[in-house]
Amino acid sequence: MLMKTVVFVCMLATVAYAVPAQEKRIHHHADLSDHAHNDAEGFQYDHEAFLGKEEAKTFDQLTPEESKEKLAKIVDRIDTDKDGYVSHAELHYWIKHRQRRYIEENVNKNWKDYDKNQDDKIGWEEYKNTTYGYYLGEEFDDVEDKATYQSMLTRDERRFKNADQDGDGIATREEFTAFLHPEEFEYMKDVVVQETVEDIDKDGDGKINLNEYIGDMYTPESGESEPDWVQTEKKHFSEFRDTNKDGYLDAAEVADWILPGEVDHADNEAKHLIHETDTDKDGFLTLSEMLENLEFIKTSTITDFGAMSFEGHDEL
């Protein structure tokens, strides 16, 4: 089970950091898409923002008639006041819903693995034994990199205790969500920062110097010329990240770097979709306007068609 967990963590890291290397530490709330938002190169970002990442793949396989039929159902869902128009507020809410769904599904998937006694709570001992139990008796003696696994256990326990707001050693579903996705919760901010510093701070002084900062993103290979973006990141470190100009990033500066003031990407995407598909420029979308722009909508975040692929299967 331990190796399964390590693989799962690696998968999460791959999803969370499917961005250029120099940006991989920056946490945003659940991403709308792993693709760049550049309409000149295609509309895949919009596609996934409207539909959700996995569901967008399903929609790509529908025939034109099936696409129109499913789009009509989705527009009906988005139009909560049933006035025949999709407003910015309704579209914004829908896209936020698509963001939240990824996290909810991830938590639900893991919940079954860890709630062994099925009491709808997960105690630290349940989590620890499920994740590390096979190795605990031997104190990781059978593990090749013993120190790494001991460090993982220590980090998991600290994060669990921080997520466990009432300190009873048992995580509710909300607290377990904070454990799995700490960047989504304000009260977990210090944990995210601490873990980041520990990952990058190789000399153990509790701060991040320039070499550590760059080393986390880039390791030169023999004979390789340094990419331009490395020089850019060096400038960012000295000019923007290191605000007190002492040559290091302390916890507060790391927080400013990896947890920036949140941009509401769902709001921006809602505005963008209306701008691109609102043919009569009245500030609202109708089904006919969306059908006229079906190719654009098909590559957008609002069309969570996968979840609506099966008749009668209503989970939206």
XYZ file of N, CA, C and O in Angstrom, residues 11 17 19 46 200 249 305:
28
model
N 1.518 10.989 -9.071
C 0.499 11.341 -10.060
C -0.101 12.693 -9.760
O -0.324 13.510 -10.657
N 1.530 19.998 -11.417
C 2.649 20.756 -11.918
C 2.849 20.594 -13.413
O 3.959 20.647 -13.919
N 2.984 22.335 -15.820
C 3.207 23.703 -16.246
C 4.700 23.860 -16.441
O 5.493 22.995 -16.071
N -10.307 26.507 -23.135
C -11.731 26.809 -22.966
C -12.564 25.525 -22.929
O -13.529 25.425 -22.174
N 13.084 22.495 -0.870
C 14.075 23.244 -1.637
C 15.326 23.579 -0.834
O 16.428 23.669 -1.377
N 14.975 33.660 0.529
C 13.525 33.697 0.646
C 13.155 33.097 1.991
O 13.451 31.922 2.261
N -19.520 17.238 -20.770
C -20.409 16.283 -21.421
C -20.215 14.883 -20.909
O -21.107 14.075 -20.924
